[in-house]
Structure formats: C-alpha cells, structure tokens
Tab-separated table of N, CA and C in Angstrom:
chain	number	residue	atom	x	y	z
A	119	UNK	N	-19.253	-36.124	-33.655
A	119	UNK	CA	-19.480	-35.337	-34.725
A	119	UNK	C	-20.527	-34.012	-34.001
A	120	UNK	N	-20.219	-32.873	-34.610
A	120	UNK	CA	-20.875	-31.532	-33.977
A	120	UNK	C	-22.213	-31.578	-34.349
A	121	UNK	N	-23.274	-31.321	-33.259
A	121	UNK	CA	-24.561	-31.203	-33.589
A	121	UNK	C	-25.371	-32.411	-33.994
A	122	UNK	N	-24.894	-33.736	-33.818
A	122	UNK	CA	-25.167	-34.899	-34.040
A	122	UNK	C	-26.543	-35.209	-33.058
A	123	UNK	N	-26.203	-34.813	-31.717
A	123	UNK	CA	-27.151	-35.018	-30.611
A	123	UNK	C	-28.313	-34.096	-30.819
A	124	UNK	N	-28.126	-33.192	-31.301
A	124	UNK	CA	-29.496	-32.266	-31.745
A	124	UNK	C	-30.205	-32.691	-32.781
A	125	UNK	N	-29.467	-33.161	-33.675
A	125	UNK	CA	-30.186	-34.188	-34.969
A	125	UNK	C	-31.084	-35.342	-34.341
A	126	UNK	N	-30.327	-36.197	-33.500
A	126	UNK	CA	-30.993	-37.347	-32.976
A	126	UNK	C	-32.482	-37.161	-32.098
A	127	UNK	N	-32.034	-35.885	-31.236
A	127	UNK	CA	-33.386	-35.210	-30.878
A	127	UNK	C	-34.659	-34.947	-31.720
A	128	UNK	N	-34.328	-34.302	-32.784
A	128	UNK	CA	-35.398	-34.014	-33.875
A	128	UNK	C	-35.810	-35.317	-34.473
A	129	UNK	N	-34.897	-36.188	-34.655
A	129	UNK	CA	-35.415	-37.487	-35.233
A	129	UNK	C	-36.489	-38.167	-34.365
A	130	UNK	N	-36.505	-38.064	-33.328
A	130	UNK	CA	-37.408	-38.338	-32.463
A	130	UNK	C	-38.805	-37.916	-32.708
A	131	UNK	N	-39.031	-36.882	-33.349
A	131	UNK	CA	-40.281	-36.145	-33.732
A	131	UNK	C	-40.819	-36.663	-34.997
A	132	UNK	N	-39.841	-37.387	-35.827
A	132	UNK	CA	-40.371	-37.777	-37.179
A	132	UNK	C	-41.486	-38.801	-37.372
A	133	UNK	N	-42.700	-38.569	-38.050
A	133	UNK	CA	-43.764	-39.400	-38.159
A	133	UNK	C	-44.572	-39.479	-36.857
A	134	UNK	N	-44.170	-38.440	-35.729
A	134	UNK	CA	-45.310	-38.478	-34.532
A	134	UNK	C	-46.161	-37.667	-34.680
A	135	UNK	N	-47.446	-37.690	-34.124
A	135	UNK	CA	-48.266	-36.494	-33.948
A	135	UNK	C	-47.774	-35.464	-32.792
A	136	UNK	N	-47.651	-34.402	-32.834
A	136	UNK	CA	-47.109	-33.540	-32.165
A	136	UNK	C	-48.176	-32.456	-31.615
A	137	UNK	N	-48.100	-32.173	-30.544
A	137	UNK	CA	-48.726	-30.864	-29.839
A	137	UNK	C	-47.811	-29.873	-29.755
A	138	UNK	N	-47.635	-28.686	-30.755
A	138	UNK	CA	-46.519	-27.903	-30.670
A	138	UNK	C	-46.405	-27.167	-29.290
A	139	UNK	N	-47.835	-26.873	-28.721
A	139	UNK	CA	-47.611	-25.941	-27.436
A	139	UNK	C	-46.950	-26.719	-26.293
A	140	UNK	N	-47.068	-28.158	-26.415
A	140	UNK	CA	-46.361	-28.990	-25.122
A	140	UNK	C	-44.785	-29.096	-25.685
A	141	UNK	N	-44.347	-29.113	-26.830
A	141	UNK	CA	-43.089	-29.156	-26.832
A	141	UNK	C	-41.850	-28.739	-26.340
A	142	UNK	N	-42.557	-27.287	-25.579
A	142	UNK	CA	-41.299	-26.279	-25.093
A	142	UNK	C	-42.229	-25.294	-24.176
A	143	UNK	N	-41.444	-25.407	-22.814
A	143	UNK	CA	-42.191	-25.087	-21.448
A	143	UNK	C	-41.590	-23.611	-21.571
A	144	UNK	N	-42.321	-22.667	-20.744
A	144	UNK	CA	-42.067	-21.453	-20.482
A	144	UNK	C	-41.088	-21.438	-19.374
A	145	UNK	N	-40.101	-20.471	-19.310
A	145	UNK	CA	-38.698	-20.318	-18.422
A	145	UNK	C	-39.165	-18.856	-17.941
A	146	UNK	N	-39.039	-18.779	-16.488
A	146	UNK	CA	-39.177	-17.545	-15.993
A	146	UNK	C	-37.991	-16.379	-16.561
A	147	UNK	N	-38.706	-15.097	-17.064
A	147	UNK	CA	-37.528	-14.273	-17.424
A	147	UNK	C	-36.773	-14.405	-18.564
A	148	UNK	N	-37.125	-15.142	-19.427
A	148	UNK	CA	-36.454	-15.204	-20.557
A	148	UNK	C	-37.296	-16.024	-21.742
A	149	UNK	N	-36.349	-15.975	-22.816
A	149	UNK	CA	-36.959	-16.552	-24.340
A	149	UNK	C	-36.590	-18.062	-24.249
A	150	UNK	N	-37.234	-19.210	-24.455
A	150	UNK	CA	-36.666	-20.450	-24.680
A	150	UNK	C	-36.947	-20.753	-26.053
A	151	UNK	N	-36.114	-21.601	-26.835
A	151	UNK	CA	-36.362	-21.867	-28.172
A	151	UNK	C	-36.052	-23.702	-28.250
A	152	UNK	N	-36.827	-24.040	-29.332
A	152	UNK	CA	-36.577	-25.399	-29.736
A	152	UNK	C	-36.693	-25.584	-31.182
A	153	UNK	N	-35.580	-25.949	-31.624
A	153	UNK	CA	-35.740	-26.127	-33.358
A	153	UNK	C	-36.390	-27.651	-33.432
A	154	UNK	N	-37.412	-27.759	-34.332
A	154	UNK	CA	-37.836	-28.987	-34.660
A	154	UNK	C	-37.882	-29.763	-36.205
A	155	UNK	N	-37.267	-28.510	-36.947
A	155	UNK	CA	-36.833	-29.017	-38.374
A	155	UNK	C	-35.853	-27.946	-38.764
A	156	UNK	N	-34.633	-28.478	-39.421
A	156	UNK	CA	-33.638	-27.759	-39.894
A	156	UNK	C	-33.050	-28.254	-40.988
A	157	UNK	N	-32.805	-27.652	-42.126
A	157	UNK	CA	-32.319	-28.314	-43.273
A	157	UNK	C	-31.734	-27.175	-44.405
A	158	UNK	N	-31.113	-27.574	-45.439
A	158	UNK	CA	-30.788	-26.368	-46.269
A	158	UNK	C	-31.994	-25.425	-46.755
A	159	UNK	N	-33.201	-26.248	-46.860
A	159	UNK	CA	-34.340	-25.191	-47.431
A	159	UNK	C	-34.890	-24.473	-46.276
A	160	UNK	N	-34.726	-24.641	-45.198
A	160	UNK	CA	-35.170	-23.471	-43.981
A	160	UNK	C	-35.269	-24.552	-42.715
A	161	UNK	N	-36.192	-23.834	-41.894
A	161	UNK	CA	-36.295	-24.305	-40.477
A	161	UNK	C	-37.665	-24.018	-39.856
A	162	UNK	N	-37.935	-24.927	-38.787
A	162	UNK	CA	-39.330	-24.420	-37.814
A	162	UNK	C	-38.821	-24.568	-36.662
A	163	UNK	N	-39.014	-23.520	-36.030
A	163	UNK	CA	-38.552	-23.178	-34.374
A	163	UNK	C	-39.693	-22.802	-33.725
A	164	UNK	N	-39.842	-23.283	-32.507
A	164	UNK	CA	-40.773	-23.049	-31.316
A	164	UNK	C	-40.199	-22.287	-30.315
A	165	UNK	N	-40.840	-21.160	-30.125
A	165	UNK	CA	-40.350	-20.140	-29.022
A	165	UNK	C	-41.291	-19.863	-27.979
A	166	UNK	N	-40.831	-19.630	-26.765
A	166	UNK	CA	-41.751	-19.368	-25.600
A	166	UNK	C	-41.158	-18.223	-24.884
A	167	UNK	N	-42.002	-17.166	-24.718
A	167	UNK	CA	-41.538	-15.763	-24.191
A	167	UNK	C	-42.216	-15.831	-22.841
A	168	UNK	N	-41.444	-15.361	-22.013
A	168	UNK	CA	-42.273	-14.974	-20.508
A	168	UNK	C	-42.736	-13.478	-20.773
A	169	UNK	N	-43.821	-13.137	-19.684
A	169	UNK	CA	-44.373	-11.815	-19.885
A	169	UNK	C	-43.291	-10.675	-19.979
A	170	UNK	N	-43.625	-9.905	-20.939
A	170	UNK	CA	-42.438	-8.743	-20.914
A	170	UNK	C	-41.242	-8.950	-21.681
A	171	UNK	N	-41.146	-10.202	-22.132
A	171	UNK	CA	-39.792	-10.541	-23.084
A	171	UNK	C	-40.252	-10.228	-24.533
A	172	UNK	N	-39.051	-10.275	-25.472
A	172	UNK	CA	-39.416	-9.863	-26.649
A	172	UNK	C	-38.119	-10.142	-27.666
A	173	UNK	N	-38.477	-9.872	-28.874
A	173	UNK	CA	-37.386	-9.589	-29.668
A	173	UNK	C	-37.291	-8.275	-30.409
A	174	UNK	N	-36.094	-7.581	-30.370
A	174	UNK	CA	-35.685	-6.321	-30.602
A	174	UNK	C	-36.009	-6.241	-32.270
A	175	UNK	N	-36.058	-5.152	-32.951
A	175	UNK	CA	-36.208	-4.844	-34.143
A	175	UNK	C	-35.106	-5.602	-34.767
A	176	UNK	N	-35.591	-6.375	-36.234
A	176	UNK	CA	-34.264	-6.733	-36.812
A	176	UNK	C	-34.989	-7.119	-38.229
A	177	UNK	N	-34.126	-7.608	-39.222
A	177	UNK	CA	-34.397	-7.962	-40.528
A	177	UNK	C	-34.004	-9.335	-40.476
A	178	UNK	N	-34.663	-10.186	-41.697
A	178	UNK	CA	-34.260	-11.696	-42.044
A	178	UNK	C	-34.000	-11.621	-43.433
A	179	UNK	N	-33.005	-12.367	-44.056
A	179	UNK	CA	-32.957	-12.412	-45.546
A	179	UNK	C	-33.837	-13.324	-46.218
A	180	UNK	N	-34.688	-13.632	-45.630
A	180	UNK	CA	-36.135	-14.776	-46.101
A	180	UNK	C	-37.402	-14.316	-45.199
A	181	UNK	N	-38.349	-14.350	-46.094
A	181	UNK	CA	-39.911	-14.546	-45.648
A	181	UNK	C	-39.725	-15.159	-44.282
A	182	UNK	N	-40.488	-14.902	-43.242
A	182	UNK	CA	-40.695	-15.456	-41.965
A	182	UNK	C	-42.239	-15.642	-41.509
A	183	UNK	N	-42.509	-17.188	-41.340
A	183	UNK	CA	-43.860	-16.908	-41.157
A	183	UNK	C	-43.953	-17.108	-39.421
A	184	UNK	N	-44.734	-16.320	-38.830
A	184	UNK	CA	-45.067	-16.678	-37.378
A	184	UNK	C	-46.651	-16.880	-37.006
A	185	UNK	N	-46.731	-18.078	-36.163
A	185	UNK	CA	-47.871	-18.268	-35.704
A	185	UNK	C	-48.016	-18.378	-34.142
A	186	UNK	N	-48.817	-17.963	-33.805
A	186	UNK	CA	-49.000	-17.795	-32.109
A	186	UNK	C	-49.725	-19.047	-31.831
A	187	UNK	N	-48.829	-19.749	-30.805
A	187	UNK	CA	-49.425	-21.220	-30.381
A	187	UNK	C	-50.248	-21.020	-28.944
A	188	UNK	N	-49.817	-19.873	-28.350
A	188	UNK	CA	-50.366	-19.853	-26.950
A	188	UNK	C	-50.132	-18.275	-26.540
A	189	UNK	N	-51.115	-17.720	-25.739
A	189	UNK	CA	-50.890	-16.503	-25.269
A	189	UNK	C	-51.193	-15.144	-26.379
A	190	UNK	N	-50.663	-14.082	-26.115
A	190	UNK	CA	-50.784	-12.745	-26.790
A	190	UNK	C	-49.507	-11.991	-26.955
A	191	UNK	N	-49.243	-11.356	-27.911
A	191	UNK	CA	-48.052	-10.702	-28.195
A	191	UNK	C	-48.449	-9.499	-29.324
A	192	UNK	N	-47.548	-8.368	-28.890
A	192	UNK	CA	-47.814	-7.382	-30.110
A	192	UNK	C	-46.446	-7.405	-31.039
A	193	UNK	N	-46.769	-7.214	-32.214
A	193	UNK	CA	-45.919	-7.314	-33.190
A	193	UNK	C	-45.895	-6.153	-34.102
A	194	UNK	N	-44.468	-5.768	-34.598
A	194	UNK	CA	-44.288	-4.421	-35.408
A	194	UNK	C	-43.693	-5.237	-36.808
A	195	UNK	N	-44.250	-4.530	-37.899
A	195	UNK	CA	-43.727	-4.737	-39.055
A	195	UNK	C	-43.713	-3.578	-39.989
A	196	UNK	N	-42.545	-3.104	-40.335
A	196	UNK	CA	-42.279	-1.975	-41.004
A	196	UNK	C	-43.197	-0.683	-40.406
A	197	UNK	N	-43.082	-0.506	-38.904
A	197	UNK	CA	-43.661	0.542	-38.443
A	197	UNK	C	-45.206	0.406	-38.110
A	198	UNK	N	-45.931	-0.712	-38.580
A	198	UNK	CA	-47.215	-1.024	-38.342
A	198	UNK	C	-47.565	-2.081	-37.006
A	199	UNK	N	-48.243	-1.764	-36.252
A	199	UNK	CA	-48.344	-2.399	-34.942
A	199	UNK	C	-49.702	-3.580	-35.102
A	200	UNK	N	-49.312	-4.723	-34.649
A	200	UNK	CA	-50.242	-5.546	-34.835
A	200	UNK	C	-50.826	-6.371	-33.330
A	201	UNK	N	-51.848	-6.782	-32.793
A	201	UNK	CA	-52.139	-7.601	-31.400
A	201	UNK	C	-52.316	-8.836	-32.212
A	202	UNK	N	-51.635	-9.944	-31.625
A	202	UNK	CA	-51.706	-11.187	-32.140
A	202	UNK	C	-52.178	-12.062	-30.831
A	203	UNK	N	-52.923	-13.195	-31.079
A	203	UNK	CA	-53.198	-14.221	-30.041
A	203	UNK	C	-53.315	-15.411	-30.685
A	204	UNK	N	-53.451	-16.578	-30.031
A	204	UNK	CA	-53.387	-18.005	-30.256
A	204	UNK	C	-54.157	-18.166	-31.437
A	205	UNK	N	-53.586	-18.905	-32.732
A	205	UNK	CA	-54.359	-19.062	-33.656
A	205	UNK	C	-53.808	-18.113	-34.953
A	206	UNK	N	-53.568	-17.063	-34.504
A	206	UNK	CA	-53.135	-15.888	-35.380
A	206	UNK	C	-51.747	-16.308	-36.071
A	207	UNK	N	-51.422	-15.693	-37.399
A	207	UNK	CA	-50.461	-15.965	-38.249
A	207	UNK	C	-50.212	-14.703	-38.778
A	208	UNK	N	-48.972	-14.353	-39.049
A	208	UNK	CA	-48.288	-13.224	-39.733
A	208	UNK	C	-47.047	-13.631	-40.440
A	209	UNK	N	-47.007	-12.958	-41.801
A	209	UNK	CA	-45.578	-13.265	-42.552
A	209	UNK	C	-44.890	-11.697	-42.486
A	210	UNK	N	-43.692	-12.217	-42.111
A	210	UNK	CA	-42.811	-10.910	-41.878
A	210	UNK	C	-42.073	-10.948	-43.450
A	211	UNK	N	-42.196	-10.092	-44.355
A	211	UNK	CA	-41.421	-9.833	-45.543
A	211	UNK	C	-39.737	-10.074	-45.472
A	212	UNK	N	-38.960	-10.592	-46.225
A	212	UNK	CA	-37.718	-10.375	-46.168
A	212	UNK	C	-37.153	-8.904	-46.195
A	213	UNK	N	-36.336	-8.915	-45.291
A	213	UNK	CA	-35.556	-7.638	-45.424
A	213	UNK	C	-36.433	-6.387	-45.034
A	214	UNK	N	-37.513	-6.750	-44.132
A	214	UNK	CA	-38.356	-5.561	-43.656
A	214	UNK	C	-38.384	-5.662	-42.032
A	215	UNK	N	-37.997	-4.487	-41.499
A	215	UNK	CA	-37.878	-4.611	-39.951
A	215	UNK	C	-39.010	-5.048	-39.406
A	216	UNK	N	-38.802	-6.004	-38.375
A	216	UNK	CA	-39.915	-6.348	-37.374
A	216	UNK	C	-39.480	-6.589	-36.158
A	217	UNK	N	-40.265	-6.795	-35.172
A	217	UNK	CA	-39.932	-7.174	-33.737
A	217	UNK	C	-41.541	-7.569	-33.022
A	218	UNK	N	-41.118	-8.046	-31.855
A	218	UNK	CA	-42.091	-8.625	-31.142
A	218	UNK	C	-42.083	-8.623	-29.545
A	219	UNK	N	-43.112	-8.074	-28.995
A	219	UNK	CA	-43.188	-8.346	-27.629
A	219	UNK	C	-44.297	-9.039	-26.813
A	220	UNK	N	-44.104	-9.646	-25.801
A	220	UNK	CA	-45.162	-10.391	-24.785
A	220	UNK	C	-45.870	-9.602	-24.208
A	221	UNK	N	-47.249	-9.747	-24.708
A	221	UNK	CA	-48.314	-9.081	-23.649
A	221	UNK	C	-48.645	-9.912	-22.276
A	222	UNK	N	-48.806	-11.213	-22.874
A	222	UNK	CA	-48.679	-12.223	-21.693
A	222	UNK	C	-47.763	-13.311	-22.183
A	223	UNK	N	-47.434	-14.235	-21.141
A	223	UNK	CA	-46.574	-15.273	-21.853
A	223	UNK	C	-47.162	-15.792	-23.046
A	224	UNK	N	-46.236	-16.375	-23.939
A	224	UNK	CA	-46.789	-16.677	-25.235
A	224	UNK	C	-45.993	-17.404	-26.006
A	225	UNK	N	-46.473	-18.371	-26.810
A	225	UNK	CA	-45.679	-19.237	-27.573
A	225	UNK	C	-45.679	-19.266	-28.894
A	226	UNK	N	-44.863	-19.278	-29.857
A	226	UNK	CA	-45.191	-19.339	-31.422
A	226	UNK	C	-44.098	-20.241	-32.058
A	227	UNK	N	-44.589	-20.577	-33.259
A	227	UNK	CA	-43.851	-21.199	-34.171
A	227	UNK	C	-43.267	-20.309	-35.188
A	228	UNK	N	-42.101	-20.300	-35.651
A	228	UNK	CA	-41.147	-19.724	-36.541
A	228	UNK	C	-41.048	-20.478	-37.817
A	229	UNK	N	-41.496	-20.414	-38.987
A	229	UNK	CA	-41.084	-21.103	-40.083
A	229	UNK	C	-40.223	-20.383	-41.202
A	230	UNK	N	-39.108	-20.501	-41.518
A	230	UNK	CA	-38.240	-19.747	-42.473
A	230	UNK	C	-37.946	-20.750	-43.466
A	231	UNK	N	-38.504	-20.013	-44.685
A	231	UNK	CA	-38.070	-20.861	-45.863
A	231	UNK	C	-37.037	-20.149	-46.720
A	232	UNK	N	-35.767	-20.746	-46.907
A	232	UNK	CA	-34.729	-20.057	-47.661
A	232	UNK	C	-35.160	-20.343	-49.171
A	233	UNK	N	-34.512	-19.423	-49.807
A	233	UNK	CA	-34.488	-19.259	-51.428
A	233	UNK	C	-33.584	-20.514	-51.892
A	234	UNK	N	-34.108	-21.236	-52.930
A	234	UNK	CA	-33.135	-22.263	-53.742
A	234	UNK	C	-32.035	-21.819	-54.343
C-alpha cells in the first residue's frame, strides 16, 4: 500500500512527548523535511535549512503558520521583510507571496490548516 511506511513512522509519534528540534537533523547544503501530521484537514511539517538555503517566493492556497525552532532566518511576506529567531511565529496569509532564507542554520515547524 503506497505511503503505508510513512504513516507507520508518524504513528510512532502519537501520544509521545516530542522535542521538535531533535526530530530532524541538519543536512549540509540542503533543506530537509519531516512530516509529523498529515490528514485531510492539514499538516504539520518540520524543516531544517543549512546556512544560505531557503524557499523562493511562492503562494499557498491556505494560511500557513511558521514557528522557528532553532537558528535565525529572514522572511518576506507581501514585500515586507522580517528577521526571525527561535521562538518566533509568523502567519503567511493564503494566496499572499512569501519566501524565506537562512541567516544561520535554522529549523522551523510549518502548520497548514485546510479549509473544510
């Protein structure tokens, strides 16, 4: 069954106390991700970015909540720039251009809630 292995990996997280920063390691020269929740209502995905890595400007059809778990990054939302560090959270509005770039290595949690 396609995707069953991935669901089993996430099932091991259910009911457990998690340290989100430790669930995903940095990888040299790239962006890594780990989805920890995914269903028809939305998803929660962890990302780690090596220094100087990022996501180019794009839009999403739903609001996206980003929380920085470690390090620092620069975020652009509708042309406005924000410096973010561990503990900071920003909401990217649906259909509004946004992008981000690592100032240092950083980790973030992305929460997407889809409309019913």
